[in-house]
Short mmCIF file of C-alpha atoms in Angstrom, two decimals:
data_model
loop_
_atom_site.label_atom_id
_atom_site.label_comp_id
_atom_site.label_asym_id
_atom_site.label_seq_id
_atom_site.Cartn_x
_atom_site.Cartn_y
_atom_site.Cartn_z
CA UNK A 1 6.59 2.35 -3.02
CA UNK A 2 8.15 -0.85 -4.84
CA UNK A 3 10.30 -0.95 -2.04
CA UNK A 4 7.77 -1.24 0.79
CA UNK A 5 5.97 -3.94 -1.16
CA UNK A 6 8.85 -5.89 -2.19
CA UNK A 7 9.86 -5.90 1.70
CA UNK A 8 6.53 -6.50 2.68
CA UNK A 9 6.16 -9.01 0.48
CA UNK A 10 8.92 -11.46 1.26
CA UNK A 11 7.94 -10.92 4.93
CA UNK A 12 4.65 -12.54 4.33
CA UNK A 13 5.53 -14.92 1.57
CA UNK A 14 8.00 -16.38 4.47
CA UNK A 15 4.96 -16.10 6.93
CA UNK A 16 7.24 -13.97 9.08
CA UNK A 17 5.48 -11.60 11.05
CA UNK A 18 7.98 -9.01 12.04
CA UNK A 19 5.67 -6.61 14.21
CA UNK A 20 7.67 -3.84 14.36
CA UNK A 21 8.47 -3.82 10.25
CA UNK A 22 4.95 -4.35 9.88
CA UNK A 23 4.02 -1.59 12.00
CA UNK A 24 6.31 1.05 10.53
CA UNK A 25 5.75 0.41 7.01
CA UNK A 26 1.84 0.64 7.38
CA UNK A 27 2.56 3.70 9.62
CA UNK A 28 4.71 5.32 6.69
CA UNK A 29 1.40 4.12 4.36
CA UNK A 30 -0.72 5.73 6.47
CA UNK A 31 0.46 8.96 6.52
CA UNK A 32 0.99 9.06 3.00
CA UNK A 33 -0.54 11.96 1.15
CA UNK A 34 -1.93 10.35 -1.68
CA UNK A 35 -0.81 6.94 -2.42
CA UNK A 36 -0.96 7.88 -6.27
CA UNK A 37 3.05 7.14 -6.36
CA UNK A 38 1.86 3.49 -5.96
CA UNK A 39 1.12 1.08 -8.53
CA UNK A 40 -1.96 -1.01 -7.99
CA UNK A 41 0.74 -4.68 -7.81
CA UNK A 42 2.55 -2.63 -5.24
CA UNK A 43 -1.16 -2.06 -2.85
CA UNK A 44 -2.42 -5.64 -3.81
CA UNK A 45 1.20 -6.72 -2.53
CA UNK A 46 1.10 -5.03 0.65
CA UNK A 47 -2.30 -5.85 1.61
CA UNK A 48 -1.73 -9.53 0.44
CA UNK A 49 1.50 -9.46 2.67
CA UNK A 50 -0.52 -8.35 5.99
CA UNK A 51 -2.95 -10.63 5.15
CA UNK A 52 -0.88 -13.25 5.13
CA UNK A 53 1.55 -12.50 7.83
CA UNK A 54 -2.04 -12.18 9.80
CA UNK A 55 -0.64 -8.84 10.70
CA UNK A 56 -4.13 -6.61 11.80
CA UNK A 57 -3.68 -2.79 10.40
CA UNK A 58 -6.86 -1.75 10.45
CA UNK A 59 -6.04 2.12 9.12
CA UNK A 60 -4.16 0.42 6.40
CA UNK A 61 -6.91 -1.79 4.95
CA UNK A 62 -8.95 1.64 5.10
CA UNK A 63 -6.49 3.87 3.51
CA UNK A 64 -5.83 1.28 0.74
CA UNK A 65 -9.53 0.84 0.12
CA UNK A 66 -10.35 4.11 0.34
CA UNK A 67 -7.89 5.44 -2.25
CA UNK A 68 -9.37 2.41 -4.53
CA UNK A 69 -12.93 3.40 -3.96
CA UNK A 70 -12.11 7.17 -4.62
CA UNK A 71 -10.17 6.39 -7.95
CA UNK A 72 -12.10 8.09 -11.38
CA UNK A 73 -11.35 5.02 -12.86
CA UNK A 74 -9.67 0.81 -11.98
CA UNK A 75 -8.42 1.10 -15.83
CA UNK A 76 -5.02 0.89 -13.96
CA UNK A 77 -6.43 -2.53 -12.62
CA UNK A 78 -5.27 -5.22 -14.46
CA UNK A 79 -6.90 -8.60 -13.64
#
């Protein structure tokens, strides 16, 4: 998981939308399991990164927010 986020991160820290990259690391996301292997910097990362890359993954968003919303607790969630 640190991987994906540290790629995805450069990629939209140099506002370099690389569609295909984008697309196969959200795809690999996606399918996940359980994204319980990922630290909460590594999700804020990767959604930061597609946000802004402006790179639309509209199944990522929801698989991101859905694993936040179904958490027991955000104690993991440091501000």
């Amino acid at each position: 998981p640190q991987e994906l986020s540290n790629i995805s991160w450069a990629y939209g820290t140099a506002q370099v939308p690389h569609p295909k990259l984008f697309e196969k690391v959200a795809n690999h996301i996606v399918g996940s399991k359980s994204l319980d292997r990922f630290k909460p910097q590594e999700l804020s990362n990767i959604s930061w990164a597609y946000g802004t890359a402006q790179v639309p993954h509209p199944k990522l968003f929801e698989k991101v927010a859905n694993h936040i919303v179904g958490s027991k607790s955000l104690d993991r969630f440091k501000p």
